[in-house]
PDB file of C-alpha atoms in Angstrom:
ATOM      1  CA  UNK U   1    -153.306-135.798 156.605  1.00  0.00           C
ATOM      2  CA  UNK U   2    -150.178-135.411 158.753  1.00  0.00           C
ATOM      3  CA  UNK U   3    -146.905-134.134 157.390  1.00  0.00           C
ATOM      4  CA  UNK U   4    -144.228-136.737 156.744  1.00  0.00           C
ATOM      5  CA  UNK U   5    -141.213-136.672 159.029  1.00  0.00           C
ATOM      6  CA  UNK U   6    -137.698-135.843 157.841  1.00  0.00           C
ATOM      7  CA  UNK U   7    -136.788-139.543 157.681  1.00  0.00           C
ATOM      8  CA  UNK U   8    -139.651-140.332 155.314  1.00  0.00           C
ATOM      9  CA  UNK U   9    -138.898-137.244 153.213  1.00  0.00           C
ATOM     10  CA  UNK U  10    -135.240-138.237 152.943  1.00  0.00           C
ATOM     11  CA  UNK U  11    -136.173-141.834 152.166  1.00  0.00           C
ATOM     12  CA  UNK U  12    -138.290-140.841 149.171  1.00  0.00           C
ATOM     13  CA  UNK U  13    -136.029-138.004 147.952  1.00  0.00           C
ATOM     14  CA  UNK U  14    -135.288-139.151 144.415  1.00  0.00           C
ATOM     15  CA  UNK U  15    -132.721-136.368 143.882  1.00  0.00           C
ATOM     16  CA  UNK U  16    -130.683-137.679 146.842  1.00  0.00           C
ATOM     17  CA  UNK U  17    -130.307-134.216 148.369  1.00  0.00           C
ATOM     18  CA  UNK U  18    -131.092-135.439 151.894  1.00  0.00           C
ATOM     19  CA  UNK U  19    -129.229-138.321 153.490  1.00  0.00           C
ATOM     20  CA  UNK U  20    -130.990-141.112 155.378  1.00  0.00           C
ATOM     21  CA  UNK U  21    -127.842-142.605 156.906  1.00  0.00           C
ATOM     22  CA  UNK U  22    -127.291-140.046 159.713  1.00  0.00           C
ATOM     23  CA  UNK U  23    -130.751-140.722 161.081  1.00  0.00           C
ATOM     24  CA  UNK U  24    -130.478-144.530 161.015  1.00  0.00           C
ATOM     25  CA  UNK U  25    -126.806-145.039 161.854  1.00  0.00           C
ATOM     26  CA  UNK U  26    -127.535-145.590 165.567  1.00  0.00           C
ATOM     27  CA  UNK U  27    -130.067-148.274 164.711  1.00  0.00           C
ATOM     28  CA  UNK U  28    -127.594-149.977 162.364  1.00  0.00           C
ATOM     29  CA  UNK U  29    -124.903-149.939 165.067  1.00  0.00           C
ATOM     30  CA  UNK U  30    -127.295-151.427 167.649  1.00  0.00           C
ATOM     31  CA  UNK U  31    -128.308-154.140 165.163  1.00  0.00           C
ATOM     32  CA  UNK U  32    -124.641-154.971 164.555  1.00  0.00           C
ATOM     33  CA  UNK U  33    -124.082-155.279 168.315  1.00  0.00           C
ATOM     34  CA  UNK U  34    -127.142-157.531 168.698  1.00  0.00           C
ATOM     35  CA  UNK U  35    -126.014-159.738 165.816  1.00  0.00           C
ATOM     36  CA  UNK U  36    -122.568-160.010 167.394  1.00  0.00           C
ATOM     37  CA  UNK U  37    -124.068-161.100 170.722  1.00  0.00           C
ATOM     38  CA  UNK U  38    -126.329-163.685 169.083  1.00  0.00           C
ATOM     39  CA  UNK U  39    -123.507-165.060 166.927  1.00  0.00           C
ATOM     40  CA  UNK U  40    -121.179-165.160 169.957  1.00  0.00           C
ATOM     41  CA  UNK U  41    -123.709-167.162 171.984  1.00  0.00           C
ATOM     42  CA  UNK U  42    -124.396-169.526 169.070  1.00  0.00           C
ATOM     43  CA  UNK U  43    -120.664-170.065 168.540  1.00  0.00           C
ATOM     44  CA  UNK U  44    -120.119-170.745 172.257  1.00  0.00           C
ATOM     45  CA  UNK U  45    -122.989-173.263 172.351  1.00  0.00           C
ATOM     46  CA  UNK U  46    -121.740-175.012 169.200  1.00  0.00           C
ATOM     47  CA  UNK U  47    -118.173-175.174 170.519  1.00  0.00           C
ATOM     48  CA  UNK U  48    -119.310-176.592 173.884  1.00  0.00           C
ATOM     49  CA  UNK U  49    -121.243-179.287 172.018  1.00  0.00           C
ATOM     50  CA  UNK U  50    -118.130-180.168 170.026  1.00  0.00           C
ATOM     51  CA  UNK U  51    -115.667-180.170 172.931  1.00  0.00           C
ATOM     52  CA  UNK U  52    -115.885-178.823 176.473  1.00  0.00           C
ATOM     53  CA  UNK U  53    -112.329-177.458 176.529  1.00  0.00           C
ATOM     54  CA  UNK U  54    -112.748-175.790 173.154  1.00  0.00           C
ATOM     55  CA  UNK U  55    -116.043-174.300 174.324  1.00  0.00           C
ATOM     56  CA  UNK U  56    -114.316-172.820 177.360  1.00  0.00           C
ATOM     57  CA  UNK U  57    -111.558-171.298 175.177  1.00  0.00           C
ATOM     58  CA  UNK U  58    -114.179-169.814 172.865  1.00  0.00           C
ATOM     59  CA  UNK U  59    -116.177-168.505 175.835  1.00  0.00           C
ATOM     60  CA  UNK U  60    -113.192-166.820 177.487  1.00  0.00           C
ATOM     61  CA  UNK U  61    -110.744-165.917 174.704  1.00  0.00           C
ATOM     62  CA  UNK U  62    -111.755-166.348 171.064  1.00  0.00           C
ATOM     63  CA  UNK U  63    -115.371-165.132 171.210  1.00  0.00           C
ATOM     64  CA  UNK U  64    -114.791-161.842 173.055  1.00  0.00           C
ATOM     65  CA  UNK U  65    -111.720-161.069 170.930  1.00  0.00           C
ATOM     66  CA  UNK U  66    -113.659-161.721 167.719  1.00  0.00           C
ATOM     67  CA  UNK U  67    -116.572-159.576 168.915  1.00  0.00           C
ATOM     68  CA  UNK U  68    -114.289-156.728 169.967  1.00  0.00           C
ATOM     69  CA  UNK U  69    -112.376-156.670 166.679  1.00  0.00           C
ATOM     70  CA  UNK U  70    -115.546-156.868 164.603  1.00  0.00           C
ATOM     71  CA  UNK U  71    -117.237-154.147 166.665  1.00  0.00           C
ATOM     72  CA  UNK U  72    -114.235-151.815 166.284  1.00  0.00           C
ATOM     73  CA  UNK U  73    -114.142-152.374 162.515  1.00  0.00           C
ATOM     74  CA  UNK U  74    -117.898-151.868 162.184  1.00  0.00           C
ATOM     75  CA  UNK U  75    -117.716-148.681 164.252  1.00  0.00           C
ATOM     76  CA  UNK U  76    -114.815-147.336 162.180  1.00  0.00           C
ATOM     77  CA  UNK U  77    -116.675-148.078 158.955  1.00  0.00           C
ATOM     78  CA  UNK U  78    -119.856-146.393 160.154  1.00  0.00           C
ATOM     79  CA  UNK U  79    -117.901-143.361 161.400  1.00  0.00           C
ATOM     80  CA  UNK U  80    -116.117-143.097 158.060  1.00  0.00           C
ATOM     81  CA  UNK U  81    -119.419-143.233 156.209  1.00  0.00           C
ATOM     82  CA  UNK U  82    -120.916-140.594 158.482  1.00  0.00           C
ATOM     83  CA  UNK U  83    -117.843-138.358 158.079  1.00  0.00           C
ATOM     84  CA  UNK U  84    -118.172-138.522 154.287  1.00  0.00           C
ATOM     85  CA  UNK U  85    -121.841-137.625 154.471  1.00  0.00           C
ATOM     86  CA  UNK U  86    -121.188-134.708 156.830  1.00  0.00           C
ATOM     87  CA  UNK U  87    -118.412-133.488 154.530  1.00  0.00           C
ATOM     88  CA  UNK U  88    -120.838-133.535 151.600  1.00  0.00           C
ATOM     89  CA  UNK U  89    -123.481-131.679 153.615  1.00  0.00           C
ATOM     90  CA  UNK U  90    -120.994-129.062 154.823  1.00  0.00           C
ATOM     91  CA  UNK U  91    -119.599-128.579 151.319  1.00  0.00           C
ATOM     92  CA  UNK U  92    -123.088-128.060 149.917  1.00  0.00           C
ATOM     93  CA  UNK U  93    -123.790-125.526 152.682  1.00  0.00           C
ATOM     94  CA  UNK U  94    -120.551-123.642 151.918  1.00  0.00           C
ATOM     95  CA  UNK U  95    -121.434-123.517 148.225  1.00  0.00           C
ATOM     96  CA  UNK U  96    -124.896-122.233 149.107  1.00  0.00           C
ATOM     97  CA  UNK U  97    -123.474-119.554 151.429  1.00  0.00           C
ATOM     98  CA  UNK U  98    -120.967-118.479 148.782  1.00  0.00           C
ATOM     99  CA  UNK U  99    -123.790-117.972 146.312  1.00  0.00           C
ATOM    100  CA  UNK U 100    -122.583-120.683 143.972  1.00  0.00           C
ATOM    101  CA  UNK U 101    -124.482-123.441 142.296  1.00  0.00           C
ATOM    102  CA  UNK U 102    -124.077-126.909 143.785  1.00  0.00           C
ATOM    103  CA  UNK U 103    -122.531-129.458 141.390  1.00  0.00           C
ATOM    104  CA  UNK U 104    -125.821-131.358 141.078  1.00  0.00           C
ATOM    105  CA  UNK U 105    -127.566-128.222 139.746  1.00  0.00           C
ATOM    106  CA  UNK U 106    -124.953-127.416 137.089  1.00  0.00           C
ATOM    107  CA  UNK U 107    -125.907-130.141 134.670  1.00  0.00           C
ATOM    108  CA  UNK U 108    -123.476-132.263 132.702  1.00  0.00           C
ATOM    109  CA  UNK U 109    -121.396-129.438 131.249  1.00  0.00           C
ATOM    110  CA  UNK U 110    -118.183-127.946 132.623  1.00  0.00           C
ATOM    111  CA  UNK U 111    -118.214-124.287 133.647  1.00  0.00           C
ATOM    112  CA  UNK U 112    -114.867-122.626 132.945  1.00  0.00           C
ATOM    113  CA  UNK U 113    -113.766-120.123 135.577  1.00  0.00           C
ATOM    114  CA  UNK U 114    -113.163-116.499 134.659  1.00  0.00           C
ATOM    115  CA  UNK U 115    -109.400-115.826 134.525  1.00  0.00           C
ATOM    116  CA  UNK U 116    -108.094-113.382 137.132  1.00  0.00           C
ATOM    117  CA  UNK U 117    -107.265-109.820 136.109  1.00  0.00           C
ATOM    118  CA  UNK U 118    -105.303-107.088 137.774  1.00  0.00           C
ATOM    119  CA  UNK U 119    -101.718-106.588 138.945  1.00  0.00           C
ATOM    120  CA  UNK U 120    -101.444-110.036 140.547  1.00  0.00           C
ATOM    121  CA  UNK U 121    -102.553-111.897 137.417  1.00  0.00           C
ATOM    122  CA  UNK U 122     -99.802-113.653 135.431  1.00  0.00           C
ATOM    123  CA  UNK U 123     -98.978-112.084 132.094  1.00  0.00           C
ATOM    124  CA  UNK U 124     -99.521-114.005 128.875  1.00  0.00           C
ATOM    125  CA  UNK U 125     -96.646-112.319 127.032  1.00  0.00           C
ATOM    126  CA  UNK U 126     -92.978-112.721 127.821  1.00  0.00           C
ATOM    127  CA  UNK U 127     -92.695-109.164 129.162  1.00  0.00           C
ATOM    128  CA  UNK U 128     -92.115-108.870 132.876  1.00  0.00           C
ATOM    129  CA  UNK U 129     -94.798-107.288 135.001  1.00  0.00           C
ATOM    130  CA  UNK U 130     -94.448-104.085 136.990  1.00  0.00           C
ATOM    131  CA  UNK U 131     -91.745-104.257 139.615  1.00  0.00           C
ATOM    132  CA  UNK U 132     -89.992-107.235 137.994  1.00  0.00           C
ATOM    133  CA  UNK U 133     -86.219-107.201 137.821  1.00  0.00           C
ATOM    134  CA  UNK U 134     -83.981-108.368 135.025  1.00  0.00           C
ATOM    135  CA  UNK U 135     -82.756-111.323 137.093  1.00  0.00           C
ATOM    136  CA  UNK U 136     -84.882-114.089 135.635  1.00  0.00           C
ATOM    137  CA  UNK U 137     -84.248-117.799 136.224  1.00  0.00           C
ATOM    138  CA  UNK U 138     -83.255-119.940 133.248  1.00  0.00           C
ATOM    139  CA  UNK U 139     -86.084-120.703 130.852  1.00  0.00           C
ATOM    140  CA  UNK U 140     -86.030-124.455 131.414  1.00  0.00           C
ATOM    141  CA  UNK U 141     -83.908-127.558 131.863  1.00  0.00           C
ATOM    142  CA  UNK U 142     -82.510-127.356 128.304  1.00  0.00           C
ATOM    143  CA  UNK U 143     -81.221-123.781 128.623  1.00  0.00           C
ATOM    144  CA  UNK U 144     -78.018-124.756 130.459  1.00  0.00           C
ATOM    145  CA  UNK U 145     -74.836-126.321 129.118  1.00  0.00           C
ATOM    146  CA  UNK U 146     -75.778-129.863 130.219  1.00  0.00           C
ATOM    147  CA  UNK U 147     -77.217-132.641 128.067  1.00  0.00           C
ATOM    148  CA  UNK U 148     -80.732-132.182 126.770  1.00  0.00           C
ATOM    149  CA  UNK U 149     -83.499-134.042 128.552  1.00  0.00           C
ATOM    150  CA  UNK U 150     -86.146-135.816 126.477  1.00  0.00           C
ATOM    151  CA  UNK U 151     -89.592-134.212 126.386  1.00  0.00           C
ATOM    152  CA  UNK U 152     -92.159-135.468 128.873  1.00  0.00           C
ATOM    153  CA  UNK U 153     -94.962-137.198 126.912  1.00  0.00           C
ATOM    154  CA  UNK U 154     -97.386-136.812 129.842  1.00  0.00           C
ATOM    155  CA  UNK U 155     -96.962-133.052 130.230  1.00  0.00           C
ATOM    156  CA  UNK U 156     -99.350-131.006 128.140  1.00  0.00           C
TER     157      UNK U 156
END
C-alpha cells in the first residue's frame, strides 16, 4: 500500500496540526477566476437579450469593473487567510525551537510564569533597590495638593 501524500494526511489530521489551505489555495483562486468569467459571460448574454445598448455597456464597462473588484477582494481575502496560517505555523516553529510546549499541548489549564529574580527584578517591598536615589516621584495622583480623583473601578 502506498503512503498517503501530505495533502491527504493534512485532510484527515483530526488534531488540526497541519493546514490544508496552503496546498489548495491556488486551486481555490483559479476556481474563483473561472466562476467570475462564467458569470461575466452569462451577465453579458442576459443583458444583450434585455437591451442591446445595456449589453454593450455591461460588456465594456460594468462587467470588467465588477470582475476586477471581485477578483481583488477575493485575492486579498485569500492572502489574509494564508498570512494567518503562515503566522500560526511560524509561531509553532518558534515555540518548538525555544523548547516550549505549544498551546495545544498544554491542556485547558493556565501555566503561570516563574517571576524574575536578580538585580533587575522589581522589589516587592517599599525599599529602594541598589543604586536607587532618594529622589522618588510622588506616590500617585492623590499625593499632591490638588483635588482627589475618584478610584478607577476597572483597575485591579
